[in-house]
mmCIF file of C-alpha atoms in Angstrom:
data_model
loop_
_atom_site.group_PDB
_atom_site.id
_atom_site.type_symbol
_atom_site.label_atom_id
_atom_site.label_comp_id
_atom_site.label_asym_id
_atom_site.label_seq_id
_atom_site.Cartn_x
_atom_site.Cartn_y
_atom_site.Cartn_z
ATOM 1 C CA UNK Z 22 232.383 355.886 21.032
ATOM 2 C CA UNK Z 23 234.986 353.714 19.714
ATOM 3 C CA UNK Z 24 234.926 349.501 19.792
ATOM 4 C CA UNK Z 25 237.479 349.766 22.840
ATOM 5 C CA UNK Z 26 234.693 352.075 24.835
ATOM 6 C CA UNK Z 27 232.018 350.458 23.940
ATOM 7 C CA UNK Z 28 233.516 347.298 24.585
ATOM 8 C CA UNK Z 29 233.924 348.308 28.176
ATOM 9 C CA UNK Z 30 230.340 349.844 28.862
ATOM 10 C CA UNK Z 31 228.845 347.003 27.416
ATOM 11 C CA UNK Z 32 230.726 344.464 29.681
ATOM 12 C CA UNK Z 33 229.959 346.927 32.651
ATOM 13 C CA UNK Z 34 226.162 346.749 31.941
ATOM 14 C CA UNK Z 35 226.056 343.025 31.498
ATOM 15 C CA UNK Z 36 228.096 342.357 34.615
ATOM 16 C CA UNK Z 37 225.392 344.578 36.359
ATOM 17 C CA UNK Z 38 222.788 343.184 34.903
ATOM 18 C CA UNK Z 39 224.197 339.329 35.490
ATOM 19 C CA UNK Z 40 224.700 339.752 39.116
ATOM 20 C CA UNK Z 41 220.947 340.320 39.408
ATOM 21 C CA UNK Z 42 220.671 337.096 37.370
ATOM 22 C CA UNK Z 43 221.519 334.228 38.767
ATOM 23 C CA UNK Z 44 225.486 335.444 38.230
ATOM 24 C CA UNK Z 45 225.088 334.218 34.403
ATOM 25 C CA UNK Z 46 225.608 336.484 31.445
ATOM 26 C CA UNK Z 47 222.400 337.076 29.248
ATOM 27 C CA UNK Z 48 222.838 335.708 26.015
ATOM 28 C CA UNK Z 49 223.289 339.415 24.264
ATOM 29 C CA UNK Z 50 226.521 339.745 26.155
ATOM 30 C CA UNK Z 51 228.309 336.791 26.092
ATOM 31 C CA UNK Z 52 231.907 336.623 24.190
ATOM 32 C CA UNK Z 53 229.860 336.248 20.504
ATOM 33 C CA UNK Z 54 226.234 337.623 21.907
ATOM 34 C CA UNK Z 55 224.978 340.140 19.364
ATOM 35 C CA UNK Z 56 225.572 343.315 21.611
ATOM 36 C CA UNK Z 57 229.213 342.408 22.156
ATOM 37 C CA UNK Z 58 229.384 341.837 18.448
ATOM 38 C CA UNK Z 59 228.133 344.871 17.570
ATOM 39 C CA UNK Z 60 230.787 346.835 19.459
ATOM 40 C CA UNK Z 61 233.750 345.480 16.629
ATOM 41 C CA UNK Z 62 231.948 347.175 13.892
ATOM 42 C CA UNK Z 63 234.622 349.224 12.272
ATOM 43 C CA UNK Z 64 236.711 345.598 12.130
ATOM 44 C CA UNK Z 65 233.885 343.725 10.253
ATOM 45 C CA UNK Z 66 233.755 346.446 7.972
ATOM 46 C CA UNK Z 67 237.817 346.019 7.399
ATOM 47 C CA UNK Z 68 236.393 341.749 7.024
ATOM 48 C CA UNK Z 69 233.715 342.941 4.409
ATOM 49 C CA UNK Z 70 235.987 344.164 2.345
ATOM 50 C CA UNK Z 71 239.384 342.734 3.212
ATOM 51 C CA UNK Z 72 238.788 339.205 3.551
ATOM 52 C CA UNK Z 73 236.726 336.537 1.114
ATOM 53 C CA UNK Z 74 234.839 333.420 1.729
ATOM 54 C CA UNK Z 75 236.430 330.463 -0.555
ATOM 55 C CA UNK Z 76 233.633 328.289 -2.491
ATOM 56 C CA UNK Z 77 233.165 324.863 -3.540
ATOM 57 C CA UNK Z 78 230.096 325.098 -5.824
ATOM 58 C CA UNK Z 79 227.126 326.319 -3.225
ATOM 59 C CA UNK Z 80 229.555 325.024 -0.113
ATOM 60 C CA UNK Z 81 231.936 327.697 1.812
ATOM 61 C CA UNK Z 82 235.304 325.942 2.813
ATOM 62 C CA UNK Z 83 237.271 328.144 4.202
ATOM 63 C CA UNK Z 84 238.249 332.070 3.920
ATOM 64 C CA UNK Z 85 240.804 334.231 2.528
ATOM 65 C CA UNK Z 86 242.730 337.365 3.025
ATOM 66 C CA UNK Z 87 243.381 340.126 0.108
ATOM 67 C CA UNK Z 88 246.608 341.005 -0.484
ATOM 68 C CA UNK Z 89 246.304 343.261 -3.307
ATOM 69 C CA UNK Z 90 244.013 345.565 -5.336
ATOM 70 C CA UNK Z 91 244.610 343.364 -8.296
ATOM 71 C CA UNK Z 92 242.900 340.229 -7.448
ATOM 72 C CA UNK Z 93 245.593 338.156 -5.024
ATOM 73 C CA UNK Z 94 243.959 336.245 -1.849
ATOM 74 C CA UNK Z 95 245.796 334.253 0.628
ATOM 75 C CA UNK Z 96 243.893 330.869 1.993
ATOM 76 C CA UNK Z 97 244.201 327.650 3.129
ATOM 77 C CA UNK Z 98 245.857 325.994 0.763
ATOM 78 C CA UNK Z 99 244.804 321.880 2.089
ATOM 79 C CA UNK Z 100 241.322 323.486 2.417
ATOM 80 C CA UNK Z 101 240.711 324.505 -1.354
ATOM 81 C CA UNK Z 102 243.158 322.361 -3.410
ATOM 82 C CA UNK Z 103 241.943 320.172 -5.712
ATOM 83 C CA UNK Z 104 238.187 321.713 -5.643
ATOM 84 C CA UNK Z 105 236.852 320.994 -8.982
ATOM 85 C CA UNK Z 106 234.479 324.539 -8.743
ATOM 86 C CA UNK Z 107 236.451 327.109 -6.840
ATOM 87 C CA UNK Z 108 235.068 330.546 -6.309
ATOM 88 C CA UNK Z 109 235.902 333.706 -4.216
ATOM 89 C CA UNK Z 110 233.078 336.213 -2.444
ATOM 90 C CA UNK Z 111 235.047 339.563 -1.901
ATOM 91 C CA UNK Z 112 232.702 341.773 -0.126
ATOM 92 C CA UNK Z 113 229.303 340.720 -2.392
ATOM 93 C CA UNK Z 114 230.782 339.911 -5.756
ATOM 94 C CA UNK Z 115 231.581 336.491 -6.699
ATOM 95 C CA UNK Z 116 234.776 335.788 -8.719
ATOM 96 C CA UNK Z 117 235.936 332.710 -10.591
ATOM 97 C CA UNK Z 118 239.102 332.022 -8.962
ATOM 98 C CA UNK Z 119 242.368 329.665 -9.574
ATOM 99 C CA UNK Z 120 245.283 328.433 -7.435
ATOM 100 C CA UNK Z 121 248.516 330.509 -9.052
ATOM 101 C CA UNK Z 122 251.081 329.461 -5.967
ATOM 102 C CA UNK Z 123 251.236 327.136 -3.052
ATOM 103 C CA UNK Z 124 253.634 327.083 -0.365
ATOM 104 C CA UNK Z 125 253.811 324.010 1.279
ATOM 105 C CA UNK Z 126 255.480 324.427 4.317
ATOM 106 C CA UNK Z 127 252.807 327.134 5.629
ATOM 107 C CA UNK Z 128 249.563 325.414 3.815
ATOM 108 C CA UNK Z 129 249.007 328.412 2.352
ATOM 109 C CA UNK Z 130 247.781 328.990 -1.297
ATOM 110 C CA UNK Z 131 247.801 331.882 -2.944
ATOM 111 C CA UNK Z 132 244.437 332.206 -5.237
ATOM 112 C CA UNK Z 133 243.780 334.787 -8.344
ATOM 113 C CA UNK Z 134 240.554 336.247 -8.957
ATOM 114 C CA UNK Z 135 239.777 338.677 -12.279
ATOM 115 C CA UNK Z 136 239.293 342.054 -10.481
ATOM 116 C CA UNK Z 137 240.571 345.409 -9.637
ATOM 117 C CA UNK Z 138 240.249 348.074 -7.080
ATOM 118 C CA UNK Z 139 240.680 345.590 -4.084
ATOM 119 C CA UNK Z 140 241.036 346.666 -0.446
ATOM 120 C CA UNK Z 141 243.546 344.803 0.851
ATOM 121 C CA UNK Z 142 244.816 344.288 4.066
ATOM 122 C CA UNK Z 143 247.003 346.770 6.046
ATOM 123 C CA UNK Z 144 249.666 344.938 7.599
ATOM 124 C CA UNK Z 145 250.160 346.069 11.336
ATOM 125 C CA UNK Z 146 253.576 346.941 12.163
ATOM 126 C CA UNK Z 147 254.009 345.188 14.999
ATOM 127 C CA UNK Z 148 256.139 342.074 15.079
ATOM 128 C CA UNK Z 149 254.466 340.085 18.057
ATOM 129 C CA UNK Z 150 251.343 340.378 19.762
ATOM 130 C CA UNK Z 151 250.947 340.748 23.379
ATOM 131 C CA UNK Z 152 248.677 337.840 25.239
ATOM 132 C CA UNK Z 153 245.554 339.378 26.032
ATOM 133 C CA UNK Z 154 245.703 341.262 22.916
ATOM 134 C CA UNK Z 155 242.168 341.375 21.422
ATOM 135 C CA UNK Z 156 241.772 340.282 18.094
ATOM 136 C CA UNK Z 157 238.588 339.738 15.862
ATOM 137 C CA UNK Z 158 238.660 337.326 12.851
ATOM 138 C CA UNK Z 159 235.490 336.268 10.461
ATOM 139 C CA UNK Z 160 232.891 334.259 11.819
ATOM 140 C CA UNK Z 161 229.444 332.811 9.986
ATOM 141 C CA UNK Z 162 228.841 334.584 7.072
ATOM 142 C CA UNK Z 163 226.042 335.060 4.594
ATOM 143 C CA UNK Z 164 226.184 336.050 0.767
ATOM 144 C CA UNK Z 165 226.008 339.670 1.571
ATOM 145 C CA UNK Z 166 227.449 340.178 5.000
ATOM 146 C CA UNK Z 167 230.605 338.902 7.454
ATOM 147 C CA UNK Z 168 230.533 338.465 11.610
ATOM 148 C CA UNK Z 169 232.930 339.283 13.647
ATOM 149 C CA UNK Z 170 233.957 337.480 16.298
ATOM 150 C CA UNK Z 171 236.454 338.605 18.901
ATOM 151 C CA UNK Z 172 239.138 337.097 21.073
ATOM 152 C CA UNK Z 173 242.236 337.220 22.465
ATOM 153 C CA UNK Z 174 245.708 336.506 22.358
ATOM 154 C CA UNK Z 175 246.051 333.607 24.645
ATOM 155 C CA UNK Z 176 249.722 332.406 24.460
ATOM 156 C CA UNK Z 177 253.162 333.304 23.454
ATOM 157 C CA UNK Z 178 254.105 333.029 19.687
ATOM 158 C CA UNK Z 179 256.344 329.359 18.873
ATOM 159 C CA UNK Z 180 256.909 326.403 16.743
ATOM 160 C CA UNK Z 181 254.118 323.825 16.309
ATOM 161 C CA UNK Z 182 256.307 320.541 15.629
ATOM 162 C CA UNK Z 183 254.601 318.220 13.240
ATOM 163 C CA UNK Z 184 253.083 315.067 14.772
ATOM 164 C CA UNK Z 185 254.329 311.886 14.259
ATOM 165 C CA UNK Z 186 257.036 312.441 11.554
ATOM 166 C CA UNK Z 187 257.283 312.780 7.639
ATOM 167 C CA UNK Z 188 255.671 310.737 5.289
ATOM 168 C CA UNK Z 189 254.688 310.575 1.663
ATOM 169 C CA UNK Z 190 251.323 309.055 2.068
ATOM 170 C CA UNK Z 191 251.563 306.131 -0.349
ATOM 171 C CA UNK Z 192 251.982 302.450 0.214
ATOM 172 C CA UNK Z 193 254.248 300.373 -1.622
ATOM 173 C CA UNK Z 194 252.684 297.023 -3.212
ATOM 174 C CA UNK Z 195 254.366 293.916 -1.844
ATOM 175 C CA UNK Z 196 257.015 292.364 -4.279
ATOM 176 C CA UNK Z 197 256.808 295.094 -6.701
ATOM 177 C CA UNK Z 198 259.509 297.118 -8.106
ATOM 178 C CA UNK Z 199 258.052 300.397 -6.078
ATOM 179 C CA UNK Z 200 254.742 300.118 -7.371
ATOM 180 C CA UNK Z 201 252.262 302.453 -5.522
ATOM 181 C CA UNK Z 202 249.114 300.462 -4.104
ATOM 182 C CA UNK Z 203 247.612 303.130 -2.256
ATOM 183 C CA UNK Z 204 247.512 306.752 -1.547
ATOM 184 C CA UNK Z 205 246.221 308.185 1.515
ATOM 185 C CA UNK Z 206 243.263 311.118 1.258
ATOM 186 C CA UNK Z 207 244.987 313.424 3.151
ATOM 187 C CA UNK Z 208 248.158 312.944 2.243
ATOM 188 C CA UNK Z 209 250.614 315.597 -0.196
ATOM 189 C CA UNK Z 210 250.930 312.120 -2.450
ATOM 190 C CA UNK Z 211 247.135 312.673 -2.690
ATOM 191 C CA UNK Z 212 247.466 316.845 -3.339
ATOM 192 C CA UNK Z 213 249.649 316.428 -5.784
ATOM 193 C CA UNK Z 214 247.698 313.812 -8.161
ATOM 194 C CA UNK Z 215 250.155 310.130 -7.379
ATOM 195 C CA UNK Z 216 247.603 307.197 -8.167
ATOM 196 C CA UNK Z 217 247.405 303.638 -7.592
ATOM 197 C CA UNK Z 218 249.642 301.785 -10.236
ATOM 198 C CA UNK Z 219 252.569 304.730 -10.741
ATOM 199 C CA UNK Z 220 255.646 303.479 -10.019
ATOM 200 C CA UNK Z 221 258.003 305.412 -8.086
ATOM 201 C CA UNK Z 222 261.439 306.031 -9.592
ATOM 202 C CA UNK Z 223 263.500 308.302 -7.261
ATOM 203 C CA UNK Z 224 263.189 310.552 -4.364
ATOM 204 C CA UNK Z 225 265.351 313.821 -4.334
ATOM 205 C CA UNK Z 226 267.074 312.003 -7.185
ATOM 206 C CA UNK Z 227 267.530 309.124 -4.809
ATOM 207 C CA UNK Z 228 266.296 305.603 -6.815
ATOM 208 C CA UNK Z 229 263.596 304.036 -5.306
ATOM 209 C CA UNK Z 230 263.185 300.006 -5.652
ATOM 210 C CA UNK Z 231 261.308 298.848 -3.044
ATOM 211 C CA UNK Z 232 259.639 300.275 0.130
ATOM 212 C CA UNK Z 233 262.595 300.306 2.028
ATOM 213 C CA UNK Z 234 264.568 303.064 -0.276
ATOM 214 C CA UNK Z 235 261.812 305.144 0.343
ATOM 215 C CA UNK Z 236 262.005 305.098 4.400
ATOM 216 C CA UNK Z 237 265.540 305.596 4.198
ATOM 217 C CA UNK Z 238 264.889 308.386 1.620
ATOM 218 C CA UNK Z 239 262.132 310.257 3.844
ATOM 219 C CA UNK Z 240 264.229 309.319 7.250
ATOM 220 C CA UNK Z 241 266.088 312.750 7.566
ATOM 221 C CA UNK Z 242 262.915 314.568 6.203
ATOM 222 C CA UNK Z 243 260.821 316.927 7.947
ATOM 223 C CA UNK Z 244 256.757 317.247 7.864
ATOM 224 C CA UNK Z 245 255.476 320.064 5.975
ATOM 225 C CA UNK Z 246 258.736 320.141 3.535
ATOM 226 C CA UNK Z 247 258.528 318.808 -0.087
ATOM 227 C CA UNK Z 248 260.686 315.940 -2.228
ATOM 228 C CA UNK Z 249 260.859 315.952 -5.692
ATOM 229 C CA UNK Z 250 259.235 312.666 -6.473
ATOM 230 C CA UNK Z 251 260.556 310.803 -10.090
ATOM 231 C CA UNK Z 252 257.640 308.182 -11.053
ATOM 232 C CA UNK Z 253 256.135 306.339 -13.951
ATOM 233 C CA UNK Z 254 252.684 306.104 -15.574
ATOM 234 C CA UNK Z 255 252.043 304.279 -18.269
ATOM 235 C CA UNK Z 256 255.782 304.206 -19.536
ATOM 236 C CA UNK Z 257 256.021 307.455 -19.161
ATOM 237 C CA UNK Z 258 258.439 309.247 -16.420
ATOM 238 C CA UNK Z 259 257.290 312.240 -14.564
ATOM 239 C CA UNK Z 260 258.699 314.714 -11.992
ATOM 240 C CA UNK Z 261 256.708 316.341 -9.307
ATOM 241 C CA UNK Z 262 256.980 318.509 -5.914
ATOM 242 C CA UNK Z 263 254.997 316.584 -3.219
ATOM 243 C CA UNK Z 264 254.514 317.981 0.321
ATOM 244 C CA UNK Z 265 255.677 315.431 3.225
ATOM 245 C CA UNK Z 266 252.553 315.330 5.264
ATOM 246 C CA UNK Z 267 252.771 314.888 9.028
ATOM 247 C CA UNK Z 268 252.024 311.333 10.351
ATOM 248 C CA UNK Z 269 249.300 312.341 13.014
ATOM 249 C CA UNK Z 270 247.715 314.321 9.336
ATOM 250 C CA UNK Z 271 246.735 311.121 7.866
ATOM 251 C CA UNK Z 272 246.355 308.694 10.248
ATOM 252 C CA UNK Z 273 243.965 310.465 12.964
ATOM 253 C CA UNK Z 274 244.952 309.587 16.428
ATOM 254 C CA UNK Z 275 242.297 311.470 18.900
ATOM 255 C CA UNK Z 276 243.252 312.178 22.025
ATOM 256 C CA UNK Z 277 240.287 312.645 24.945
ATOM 257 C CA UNK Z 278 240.763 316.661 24.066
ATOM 258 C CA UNK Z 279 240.191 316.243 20.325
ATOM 259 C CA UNK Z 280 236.825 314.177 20.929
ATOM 260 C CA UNK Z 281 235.481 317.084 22.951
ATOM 261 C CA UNK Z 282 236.440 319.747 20.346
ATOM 262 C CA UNK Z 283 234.412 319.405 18.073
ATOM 263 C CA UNK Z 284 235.767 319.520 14.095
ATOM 264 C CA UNK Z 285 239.150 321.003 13.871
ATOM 265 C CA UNK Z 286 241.197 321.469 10.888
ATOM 266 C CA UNK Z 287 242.800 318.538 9.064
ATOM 267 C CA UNK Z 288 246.456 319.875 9.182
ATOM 268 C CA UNK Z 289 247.317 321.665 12.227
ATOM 269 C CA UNK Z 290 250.709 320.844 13.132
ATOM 270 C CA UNK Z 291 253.772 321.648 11.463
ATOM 271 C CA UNK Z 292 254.052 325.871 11.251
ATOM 272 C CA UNK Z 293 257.247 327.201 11.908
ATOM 273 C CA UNK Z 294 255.851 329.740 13.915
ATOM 274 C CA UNK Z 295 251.988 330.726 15.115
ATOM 275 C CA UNK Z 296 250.548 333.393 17.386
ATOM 276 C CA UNK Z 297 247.215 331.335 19.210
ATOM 277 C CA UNK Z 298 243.998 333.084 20.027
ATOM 278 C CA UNK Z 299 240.908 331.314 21.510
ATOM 279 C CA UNK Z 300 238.213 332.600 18.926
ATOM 280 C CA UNK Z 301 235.897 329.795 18.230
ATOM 281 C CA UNK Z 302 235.666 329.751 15.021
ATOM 282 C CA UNK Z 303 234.144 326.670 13.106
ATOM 283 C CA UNK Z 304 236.863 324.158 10.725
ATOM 284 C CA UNK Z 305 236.152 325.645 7.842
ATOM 285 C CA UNK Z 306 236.885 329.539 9.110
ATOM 286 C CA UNK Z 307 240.967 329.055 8.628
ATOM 287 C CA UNK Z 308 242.273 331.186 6.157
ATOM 288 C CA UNK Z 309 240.968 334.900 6.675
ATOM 289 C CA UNK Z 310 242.929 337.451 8.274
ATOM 290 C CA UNK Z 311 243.184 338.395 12.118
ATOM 291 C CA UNK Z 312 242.489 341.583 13.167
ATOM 292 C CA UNK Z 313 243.297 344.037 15.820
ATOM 293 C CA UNK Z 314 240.876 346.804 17.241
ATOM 294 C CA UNK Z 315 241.931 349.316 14.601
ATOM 295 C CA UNK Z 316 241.483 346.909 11.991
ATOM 296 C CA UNK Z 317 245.165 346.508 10.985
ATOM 297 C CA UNK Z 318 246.233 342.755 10.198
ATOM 298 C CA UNK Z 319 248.073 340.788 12.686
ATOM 299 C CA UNK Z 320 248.550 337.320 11.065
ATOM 300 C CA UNK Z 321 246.045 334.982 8.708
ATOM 301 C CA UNK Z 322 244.384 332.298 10.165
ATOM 302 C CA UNK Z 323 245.943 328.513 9.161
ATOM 303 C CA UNK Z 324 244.345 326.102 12.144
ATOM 304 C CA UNK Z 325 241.458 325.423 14.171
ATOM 305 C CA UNK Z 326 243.411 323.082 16.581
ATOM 306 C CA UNK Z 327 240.991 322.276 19.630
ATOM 307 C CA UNK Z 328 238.276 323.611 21.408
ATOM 308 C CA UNK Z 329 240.515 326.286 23.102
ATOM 309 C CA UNK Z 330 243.187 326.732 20.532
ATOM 310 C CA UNK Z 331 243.044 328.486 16.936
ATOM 311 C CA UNK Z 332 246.404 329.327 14.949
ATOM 312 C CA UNK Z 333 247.500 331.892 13.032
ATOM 313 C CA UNK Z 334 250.951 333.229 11.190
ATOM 314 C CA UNK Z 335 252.046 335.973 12.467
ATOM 315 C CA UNK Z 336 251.784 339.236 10.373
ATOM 316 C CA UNK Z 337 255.430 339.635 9.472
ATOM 317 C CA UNK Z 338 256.284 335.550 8.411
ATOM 318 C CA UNK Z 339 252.482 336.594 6.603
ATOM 319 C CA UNK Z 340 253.751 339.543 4.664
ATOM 320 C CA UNK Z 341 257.226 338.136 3.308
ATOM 321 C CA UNK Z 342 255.300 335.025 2.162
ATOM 322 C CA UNK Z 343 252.685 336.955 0.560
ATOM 323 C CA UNK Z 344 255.274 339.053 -1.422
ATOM 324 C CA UNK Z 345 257.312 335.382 -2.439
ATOM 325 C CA UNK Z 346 254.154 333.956 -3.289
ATOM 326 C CA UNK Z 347 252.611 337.012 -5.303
ATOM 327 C CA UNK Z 348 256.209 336.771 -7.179
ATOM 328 C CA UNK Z 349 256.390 333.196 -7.938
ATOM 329 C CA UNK Z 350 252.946 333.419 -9.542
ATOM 330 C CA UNK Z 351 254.214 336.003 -11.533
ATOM 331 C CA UNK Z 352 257.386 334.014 -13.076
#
């Protein structure tokens, strides 16, 4: 009997069996119960082998998704950059890994392990995914073994607008010639190593003197793009790429919604385009693939936003940046 089948007489039984029960669902057949579980088998298997769980020493931190038999995994790239330990669990071998590519915009790194023979992903070849579409994605996971859990499609694919506007994430020290006196933690100043004492130079080639060129240098800018940033340290002048980090990133403003949600991810605005499912998922599940029924990929997971909303790119925006990102690494 396939998962769709199953799916079905499993429901049909527990409905039965719940309206002899006080109208509640036994425990076994509720949305992640073990029974209903148990009927996306052939999809965990495509998660065993397809997907990885990112590692921070002993600590998972997020997930990935295999692109290619050579060693290339997609992931979150604001959940695994600047991890001092990183390693990758494909199926039940653990890799050393490194971060080859990031692209900004998406949060979405692109991570090389040392291996061959991979399974990746097969992309599925539809463009957009009907609501109610169910979908599976990786759930806890042990050493040895992934769970599946299932949901659905639950609204249209769109833009999710950054919140609160662009900024660097550093703070200018008062009557200095740009001289950087903080740098926020969760900022793309932070990601992409600015420290207390540089002194910033020029923005996009724009010169920066005080805290005012840099507002009027960031004013036209959007969240999730990057500047080139020109600054000095210790007499010595250095360019870097630095992602513009949304406002409402670094400076947590919780509405009632977000302090009944639980933990959600760190960056989940500003994605040009997402398809939203209601698996629950935990904050540090972002990053693996989403699956249909058959097992065929239909975007990569990138946010848990709320209790009822998760995020993911949709599987062709996934593909094209896979292929940009697998060539970038390869310049």
């Amino acid at each position: 009997m396939n998962a769709k089948l199953l799916f079905r007489a499993i429901c049909f039984g527990a409905l039965a069996t719940a309206s002899h029960a006080a109208q509640n669902l036994e425990s076994d057949f509720r949305k992640n119960g073990d029974a209903v579980v148990a009927a996306f088998e052939p999809a965990r298997q495509v998660l065993q082998t397809s997907s990885a769980v990112m590692r921070d020493g002993r600590k998972d931190i997020a997930y990935g998704t295999v692109v290619s038999a050579d060693g290339y995994i997609l992931s979150k790239a604001s959940e695994i950059q600047n991890v001092a330990s990183l390693t990758v669990i494909v199926d039940a071998t653990k890799y050393d890994a490194r971060v080859v590519a990031v692209d900004a915009i998406w949060d979405v790194a692109l991570v090389k392990i040392d291996a061959q023979g991979l399974k990746p992903v097969v992309y599925a070849t539809e463009a957009d995914v009907p609501q109610g579409t169910w979908v599976v994605a990786n759930g806890a996971t042990s050493l040895t073994r992934r769970r599946a859990l299932p949901g659905i499609i639950s609204a249209k694919p769109r833009e999710i607008q950054a919140s609160g506007g662009a900024a660097l994430g550093v703070v200018i020290k008062e009557k200095s010639k740009a001289e950087v006196a903080d740098v926020n933690e969760h900022s793309g100043a932070h990601e992409a190593g600015l420290q207390k004492g540089d002194v910033l130079v020029a923005i996009d080639g724009k010169k920066i003197t005080k805290s005012e060129d840099l507002m009027a240098a960031l004013k036209e800018k959007k969240a999730g793009s990057t500047v080139k940033v020109t600054f000095r340290r210790n007499g010595k002048e250095e360019t870097i790429e630095v992602r513009l980090a949304a406002r409402g990133e670094m400076y947590e403003e919780k509405t009632r919604n977000d302090e009944m949600s639980g933990e959600y991810s760190q960056r989940r605005t500003g994605f040009p385009k997402v398809i939203q499912h209601d698996i629950l998922g935990r904050k540090d599940s972002v990053g693996g693939p989403l699956l249909d029924l058959d097992g065929r990929c239909v975007g990569m997971n990138i946010a848990r936003a709320d209790r009822a909303q998760s995020f993911a790119i949709p599987v062709s925006e996934l593909k094209t940046l896979a292929e940009k990102l697998v060539k970038d690494a390869g310049k």
